[in-house]
mmCIF file of C-alpha atoms and ligand atoms in Angstrom:
data_model
loop_
_atom_site.group_PDB
_atom_site.id
_atom_site.type_symbol
_atom_site.label_atom_id
_atom_site.label_comp_id
_atom_site.label_asym_id
_atom_site.label_seq_id
_atom_site.Cartn_x
_atom_site.Cartn_y
_atom_site.Cartn_z
ATOM 1 C CA UNK A 176 -4.400 -14.087 30.659
ATOM 2 C CA UNK A 177 -5.367 -11.573 28.032
ATOM 3 C CA UNK A 178 -4.327 -7.940 28.271
ATOM 4 C CA UNK A 179 -6.717 -6.135 30.583
ATOM 5 C CA UNK A 180 -6.647 -2.642 31.932
ATOM 6 C CA UNK A 181 -7.020 -2.373 35.847
ATOM 7 C CA UNK A 182 -8.466 -5.261 37.960
ATOM 8 C CA UNK A 183 -5.051 -7.082 38.156
ATOM 9 C CA UNK A 184 -4.121 -5.737 34.739
ATOM 10 C CA UNK A 185 -2.178 -2.759 33.513
ATOM 11 C CA UNK A 186 -3.036 0.869 34.354
ATOM 12 C CA UNK A 187 -1.010 3.134 32.189
ATOM 13 C CA UNK A 188 -0.649 4.028 28.466
ATOM 14 C CA UNK A 189 3.080 3.429 28.766
ATOM 15 C CA UNK A 190 2.696 -0.084 30.112
ATOM 16 C CA UNK A 191 0.133 -0.979 27.496
ATOM 17 C CA UNK A 192 2.471 0.245 24.714
ATOM 18 C CA UNK A 193 5.380 -1.655 26.280
ATOM 19 C CA UNK A 194 3.332 -4.900 26.168
ATOM 20 C CA UNK A 195 2.316 -4.263 22.495
ATOM 21 C CA UNK A 196 5.955 -3.414 21.511
ATOM 22 C CA UNK A 197 7.084 -6.641 23.282
ATOM 23 C CA UNK A 198 4.515 -8.652 21.345
ATOM 24 C CA UNK A 199 5.894 -7.235 18.106
ATOM 25 C CA UNK A 200 9.424 -8.196 18.971
ATOM 26 C CA UNK A 201 8.293 -11.625 19.764
ATOM 27 C CA UNK A 202 6.471 -12.135 16.528
ATOM 28 C CA UNK A 203 9.211 -10.632 14.279
ATOM 29 C CA UNK A 204 11.787 -12.807 15.924
ATOM 30 C CA UNK A 205 9.618 -15.905 15.408
ATOM 31 C CA UNK A 206 9.138 -14.969 11.659
ATOM 32 C CA UNK A 207 12.779 -14.336 11.235
ATOM 33 C CA UNK A 208 13.576 -17.848 12.599
ATOM 34 C CA UNK A 209 11.005 -19.542 10.483
ATOM 35 C CA UNK A 210 12.209 -17.707 7.319
ATOM 36 C CA UNK A 211 15.809 -18.666 7.981
ATOM 37 C CA UNK A 212 14.863 -22.333 8.775
ATOM 38 C CA UNK A 213 12.939 -22.446 5.474
ATOM 39 C CA UNK A 214 15.800 -21.033 3.509
ATOM 40 C CA UNK A 215 18.081 -23.655 5.056
ATOM 41 C CA UNK A 216 15.771 -26.587 4.244
ATOM 42 C CA UNK A 217 14.158 -25.520 0.988
ATOM 43 C CA UNK A 218 16.847 -23.105 -0.238
ATOM 44 C CA UNK A 219 14.067 -20.570 -0.783
ATOM 45 C CA UNK A 220 12.838 -17.496 1.316
ATOM 46 C CA UNK A 221 8.960 -17.185 1.410
ATOM 47 C CA UNK A 222 9.273 -13.737 3.235
ATOM 48 C CA UNK A 223 10.568 -10.903 1.148
ATOM 49 C CA UNK A 224 10.641 -8.502 3.982
ATOM 50 C CA UNK A 225 8.672 -7.523 7.128
ATOM 51 C CA UNK A 226 7.446 -4.130 8.460
ATOM 52 C CA UNK A 227 6.175 -3.629 11.955
ATOM 53 C CA UNK A 228 4.706 -0.720 13.857
ATOM 54 C CA UNK A 229 2.685 0.165 16.841
ATOM 55 C CA UNK A 230 -0.344 2.415 15.983
ATOM 56 C CA UNK A 231 0.122 6.110 16.791
ATOM 57 C CA UNK A 232 -2.095 7.552 19.465
ATOM 58 C CA UNK A 233 -3.706 9.831 16.824
ATOM 59 C CA UNK A 234 -4.596 6.650 14.657
ATOM 60 C CA UNK A 235 -6.010 4.874 17.768
ATOM 61 C CA UNK A 236 -8.236 7.748 18.699
ATOM 62 C CA UNK A 237 -9.377 8.143 15.020
ATOM 63 C CA UNK A 238 -10.248 4.460 14.862
ATOM 64 C CA UNK A 239 -12.156 4.429 18.167
ATOM 65 C CA UNK A 240 -14.062 7.465 17.038
ATOM 66 C CA UNK A 241 -14.919 5.697 13.713
ATOM 67 C CA UNK A 242 -16.320 2.779 15.503
ATOM 68 C CA UNK A 243 -18.307 4.983 18.008
ATOM 69 C CA UNK A 244 -16.148 4.356 21.025
ATOM 70 C CA UNK A 245 -14.676 6.879 23.713
ATOM 71 C CA UNK A 246 -10.978 7.211 23.655
ATOM 72 C CA UNK A 247 -10.224 5.241 26.858
ATOM 73 C CA UNK A 248 -7.449 2.804 27.634
ATOM 74 C CA UNK A 249 -9.982 -0.044 28.122
ATOM 75 C CA UNK A 250 -11.632 0.618 24.737
ATOM 76 C CA UNK A 251 -8.353 0.798 23.029
ATOM 77 C CA UNK A 252 -7.290 -2.576 24.310
ATOM 78 C CA UNK A 253 -10.764 -4.109 23.796
ATOM 79 C CA UNK A 254 -11.745 -2.794 20.437
ATOM 80 C CA UNK A 255 -8.483 -1.842 18.559
ATOM 81 C CA UNK A 256 -7.148 -5.113 17.030
ATOM 82 C CA UNK A 257 -4.192 -3.537 15.244
ATOM 83 C CA UNK A 258 -2.353 -1.569 17.943
ATOM 84 C CA UNK A 259 0.490 -4.002 17.223
ATOM 85 C CA UNK A 260 0.755 -4.668 13.498
ATOM 86 C CA UNK A 261 3.050 -6.639 11.348
ATOM 87 C CA UNK A 262 3.053 -6.678 7.520
ATOM 88 C CA UNK A 263 4.731 -9.520 5.782
ATOM 89 C CA UNK A 264 5.607 -9.025 2.119
ATOM 90 C CA UNK A 265 6.286 -11.982 -0.085
ATOM 91 C CA UNK A 266 6.855 -12.718 -3.848
ATOM 92 C CA UNK A 267 3.935 -15.014 -4.707
ATOM 93 C CA UNK A 268 0.416 -15.594 -3.530
ATOM 94 C CA UNK A 269 1.259 -19.205 -2.669
ATOM 95 C CA UNK A 270 3.809 -17.850 -0.097
ATOM 96 C CA UNK A 271 1.078 -16.036 1.743
ATOM 97 C CA UNK A 272 -0.777 -19.230 2.606
ATOM 98 C CA UNK A 273 2.500 -21.018 3.333
ATOM 99 C CA UNK A 274 3.419 -18.299 5.908
ATOM 100 C CA UNK A 275 -0.117 -18.211 7.396
ATOM 101 C CA UNK A 276 0.194 -21.997 7.970
ATOM 102 C CA UNK A 277 3.618 -21.625 9.517
ATOM 103 C CA UNK A 278 2.209 -19.005 11.917
ATOM 104 C CA UNK A 279 -0.834 -20.982 12.823
ATOM 105 C CA UNK A 280 1.267 -24.073 13.537
ATOM 106 C CA UNK A 281 3.292 -22.332 16.301
ATOM 107 C CA UNK A 282 2.127 -23.813 19.420
ATOM 108 C CA UNK A 283 2.212 -20.595 21.464
ATOM 109 C CA UNK A 284 0.233 -18.616 19.023
ATOM 110 C CA UNK A 285 -3.446 -18.558 18.975
ATOM 111 C CA UNK A 286 -5.283 -17.419 15.832
ATOM 112 C CA UNK A 287 -8.442 -15.511 16.910
ATOM 113 C CA UNK A 288 -9.583 -14.294 13.476
ATOM 114 C CA UNK A 289 -8.801 -14.434 9.748
ATOM 115 C CA UNK A 290 -9.855 -12.162 6.953
ATOM 116 C CA UNK A 291 -8.941 -13.461 3.457
ATOM 117 C CA UNK A 292 -9.224 -10.484 1.163
ATOM 118 C CA UNK A 293 -7.486 -12.438 -1.554
ATOM 119 C CA UNK A 294 -10.122 -14.972 -1.791
ATOM 120 C CA UNK A 295 -12.725 -12.199 -1.226
ATOM 121 C CA UNK A 296 -11.223 -8.789 -2.234
ATOM 122 C CA UNK A 297 -12.781 -5.599 -0.697
ATOM 123 C CA UNK A 298 -15.058 -3.599 -2.908
ATOM 124 C CA UNK A 299 -12.087 -1.163 -3.269
ATOM 125 C CA UNK A 300 -10.109 -3.935 -4.847
ATOM 126 C CA UNK A 301 -7.857 -4.263 -1.740
ATOM 127 C CA UNK A 302 -6.226 -7.695 -1.464
ATOM 128 C CA UNK A 303 -4.364 -8.950 1.554
ATOM 129 C CA UNK A 304 -4.534 -11.752 4.119
ATOM 130 C CA UNK A 305 -5.180 -10.595 7.677
ATOM 131 C CA UNK A 306 -4.706 -12.636 10.834
ATOM 132 C CA UNK A 307 -5.421 -11.489 14.504
ATOM 133 C CA UNK A 308 -3.289 -13.560 16.733
ATOM 134 C CA UNK A 309 -2.691 -13.774 20.500
ATOM 135 C CA UNK A 310 0.951 -14.104 21.426
ATOM 136 C CA UNK A 311 2.246 -14.452 25.039
ATOM 137 C CA UNK A 312 4.341 -11.682 26.480
ATOM 138 C CA UNK A 313 6.393 -12.808 29.506
ATOM 139 C CA UNK A 314 6.465 -10.001 32.210
ATOM 140 C CA UNK A 315 8.164 -10.391 35.655
ATOM 141 C CA UNK A 316 4.949 -11.419 37.391
ATOM 142 C CA UNK A 317 2.702 -12.754 34.733
ATOM 143 C CA UNK A 318 2.173 -13.864 31.179
ATOM 144 C CA UNK A 319 -0.004 -11.548 28.908
ATOM 145 C CA UNK A 320 -1.620 -12.788 25.813
ATOM 146 C CA UNK A 321 -1.406 -9.937 23.431
ATOM 147 C CA UNK A 322 -3.276 -9.139 20.207
ATOM 148 C CA UNK A 323 -1.261 -8.648 17.039
ATOM 149 C CA UNK A 324 -2.622 -8.017 13.614
ATOM 150 C CA UNK A 325 -0.655 -9.704 10.785
ATOM 151 C CA UNK A 326 -1.194 -8.581 7.184
ATOM 152 C CA UNK A 327 0.325 -10.841 4.584
ATOM 153 C CA UNK A 328 0.530 -9.722 0.934
ATOM 154 C CA UNK A 329 2.538 -9.876 -2.260
ATOM 155 C CA UNK A 330 4.852 -6.995 -3.387
ATOM 156 C CA UNK A 331 2.262 -6.142 -6.117
ATOM 157 C CA UNK A 332 -0.570 -6.057 -3.575
ATOM 158 C CA UNK A 333 1.501 -4.008 -1.164
ATOM 159 C CA UNK A 334 2.318 -1.510 -3.937
ATOM 160 C CA UNK A 335 -1.291 -1.021 -4.774
ATOM 161 C CA UNK A 336 -2.432 -0.778 -1.019
ATOM 162 C CA UNK A 337 0.340 1.782 -0.245
ATOM 163 C CA UNK A 338 -0.599 4.047 -3.061
ATOM 164 C CA UNK A 339 -4.357 3.672 -2.541
ATOM 165 C CA UNK A 340 -3.910 4.516 1.122
ATOM 166 C CA UNK A 341 -2.003 7.783 0.197
ATOM 167 C CA UNK A 342 -4.790 8.650 -2.258
ATOM 168 C CA UNK A 343 -7.499 8.251 0.491
ATOM 169 C CA UNK A 344 -5.599 10.867 2.561
ATOM 170 C CA UNK A 345 -5.530 13.297 -0.403
ATOM 171 C CA UNK A 346 -9.327 13.544 -0.234
ATOM 172 C CA UNK A 347 -10.905 14.690 2.997
ATOM 173 C CA UNK A 348 -14.331 13.105 2.202
ATOM 174 C CA UNK A 349 -14.993 10.357 -0.370
ATOM 175 C CA UNK A 350 -12.457 9.619 -3.127
ATOM 176 C CA UNK A 351 -14.048 10.716 -6.524
ATOM 177 C CA UNK A 352 -15.867 7.810 -8.205
ATOM 178 C CA UNK A 353 -13.694 7.902 -11.347
ATOM 179 C CA UNK A 354 -10.596 7.505 -9.236
ATOM 180 C CA UNK A 355 -12.169 4.700 -7.385
ATOM 181 C CA UNK A 356 -13.046 2.945 -10.596
ATOM 182 C CA UNK A 357 -9.574 3.281 -11.913
ATOM 183 C CA UNK A 358 -8.100 1.973 -8.575
ATOM 184 C CA UNK A 359 -10.433 -1.078 -8.950
ATOM 185 C CA UNK A 360 -9.196 -1.636 -12.476
ATOM 186 C CA UNK A 361 -5.537 -1.461 -11.237
ATOM 187 C CA UNK A 362 -6.301 -3.803 -8.396
ATOM 188 C CA UNK A 363 -7.563 -6.329 -11.058
ATOM 189 C CA UNK A 364 -4.285 -5.887 -12.920
ATOM 190 C CA UNK A 365 -2.326 -6.570 -9.751
ATOM 191 C CA UNK A 366 -4.342 -9.758 -9.198
ATOM 192 C CA UNK A 367 -3.724 -10.846 -12.905
ATOM 193 C CA UNK A 368 -0.002 -9.933 -12.567
ATOM 194 C CA UNK A 369 0.318 -12.018 -9.424
ATOM 195 C CA UNK A 370 -1.331 -15.035 -11.037
ATOM 196 C CA UNK A 371 0.816 -14.760 -14.119
ATOM 197 C CA UNK A 372 4.160 -14.429 -12.090
ATOM 198 C CA UNK A 373 3.192 -17.378 -9.995
ATOM 199 C CA UNK A 374 2.639 -19.451 -13.125
ATOM 200 C CA UNK A 375 5.894 -18.321 -14.575
ATOM 201 C CA UNK A 376 7.701 -19.297 -11.358
ATOM 202 C CA UNK A 377 6.058 -22.709 -11.488
ATOM 203 C CA UNK A 378 7.261 -23.146 -15.115
ATOM 204 C CA UNK A 379 10.776 -22.102 -14.205
ATOM 205 C CA UNK A 380 10.895 -24.525 -11.247
ATOM 206 C CA UNK A 381 9.705 -27.350 -13.546
ATOM 207 C CA UNK A 382 12.489 -26.546 -16.169
ATOM 208 C CA UNK A 383 15.081 -26.267 -13.382
ATOM 209 C CA UNK A 384 13.886 -29.672 -11.931
ATOM 210 C CA UNK A 385 13.165 -28.233 -8.573
ATOM 211 C CA UNK A 386 10.519 -30.034 -6.310
ATOM 212 C CA UNK A 387 6.875 -28.585 -6.856
ATOM 213 C CA UNK A 388 5.347 -28.999 -3.468
ATOM 214 C CA UNK A 389 7.511 -27.402 -0.711
HETATM 215 P P1 0O2 B 500 -4.492 2.214 8.981
HETATM 216 O O1 0O2 B 500 -4.439 3.682 8.839
HETATM 217 O O2 0O2 B 500 -3.843 1.475 7.951
HETATM 218 O O3 0O2 B 500 -4.155 1.682 10.187
HETATM 219 P P2 0O2 B 500 -10.471 -3.869 12.593
HETATM 220 O O4 0O2 B 500 -8.983 -3.498 12.412
HETATM 221 O O5 0O2 B 500 -10.631 -5.412 12.445
HETATM 222 O O6 0O2 B 500 -11.120 -3.333 13.839
HETATM 223 P P3 0O2 B 500 -11.441 -3.413 10.036
HETATM 224 O O7 0O2 B 500 -11.332 -2.107 9.209
HETATM 225 O O8 0O2 B 500 -12.747 -4.159 9.789
HETATM 226 O O9 0O2 B 500 -11.300 -3.092 11.492
HETATM 227 O O10 0O2 B 500 -10.319 -4.389 9.698
HETATM 228 P P4 0O2 B 500 -9.661 -4.827 8.228
HETATM 229 O O11 0O2 B 500 -10.718 -4.775 7.171
HETATM 230 O O12 0O2 B 500 -9.094 -6.119 8.509
HETATM 231 O O13 0O2 B 500 -8.534 -3.634 8.046
HETATM 232 C C1 0O2 B 500 -7.597 -3.410 8.828
HETATM 233 C C2 0O2 B 500 -6.431 -2.737 8.097
HETATM 234 O O14 0O2 B 500 -6.259 -3.315 6.761
HETATM 235 C C3 0O2 B 500 -6.690 -1.268 7.846
HETATM 236 O O15 0O2 B 500 -6.352 -0.607 9.048
HETATM 237 C C4 0O2 B 500 -5.792 -0.930 6.668
HETATM 238 O O16 0O2 B 500 -4.424 -0.875 7.163
HETATM 239 C C5 0O2 B 500 -5.958 -2.179 5.855
HETATM 240 N N1 0O2 B 500 -6.999 -1.962 4.859
HETATM 241 C C6 0O2 B 500 -8.270 -2.466 4.926
HETATM 242 N N2 0O2 B 500 -9.015 -2.071 3.828
HETATM 243 C C7 0O2 B 500 -8.149 -1.416 3.039
HETATM 244 C C8 0O2 B 500 -8.296 -0.717 1.860
HETATM 245 O O17 0O2 B 500 -9.397 -0.758 1.102
HETATM 246 N N3 0O2 B 500 -7.177 -0.080 1.359
HETATM 247 C C9 0O2 B 500 -6.006 -0.041 1.958
HETATM 248 N N4 0O2 B 500 -4.970 0.693 1.371
HETATM 249 N N5 0O2 B 500 -5.826 -0.663 3.202
HETATM 250 C C10 0O2 B 500 -6.985 -1.321 3.676
HETATM 251 P P5 0O2 B 500 -7.016 0.860 9.435
HETATM 252 O O18 0O2 B 500 -6.956 1.094 10.809
HETATM 253 O O19 0O2 B 500 -8.374 1.000 8.773
HETATM 254 O O20 0O2 B 500 -6.133 1.875 8.647
#
């Protein structure tokens, strides 16, 4: 069953957060196993590193307010998809889709939404691959399918997104147009850099006689 508040579900903030934290542990362990297996078989790590966090109460309230919802436990579970969030950073764009496939192929994970901001970057220039998945959390008396947001991006995309996020916080209202334009230009450079590094890696693999398709 999916996470529900009351009516046979949970009834406290602490219990909800325990479930989200457990979901994060489950998914990060899975990713670690997949990465190590991939390294063993293909002598190559698709995952550079992983960050995970549960959303702070302040951020949850801010997000609910932004979407026009009251700050209740029910609304937070229903409308906030990223209370449990994992960010996977990799070297190349091709790794992103490889990792997304590995996640989708896990029999106990259900992918409920995908947003491909690499194929379709945001107007800001933001690029990343987002998945919302349901992962089972095993409690003493029931199994709770819990939502986790997974963001997969390259090191270069992550560099841009982190700085752009900080810039947004420097301006209480809108970021000035000139800064937005420069950020968009930089995002295009990030995209070109990723494409160029991927091409270079393919050339190196060919010279080294390594298999093309993993
Ligand atoms: P924060 O402060 O990072 O947590 P949803 O999550 O689906 O209800 P939304 O906004 O439609 O709402 O989802 P989307 O577009 O998948 O964005 C989710 C998260 O992606 C955001 O969470 C950001 O972390 C990141 N993101 C999206 N767009 C941008 C962008 O233009 N720049 C940067 N730097 N990050 C972005 P939050 O909760 O909005 O913010």
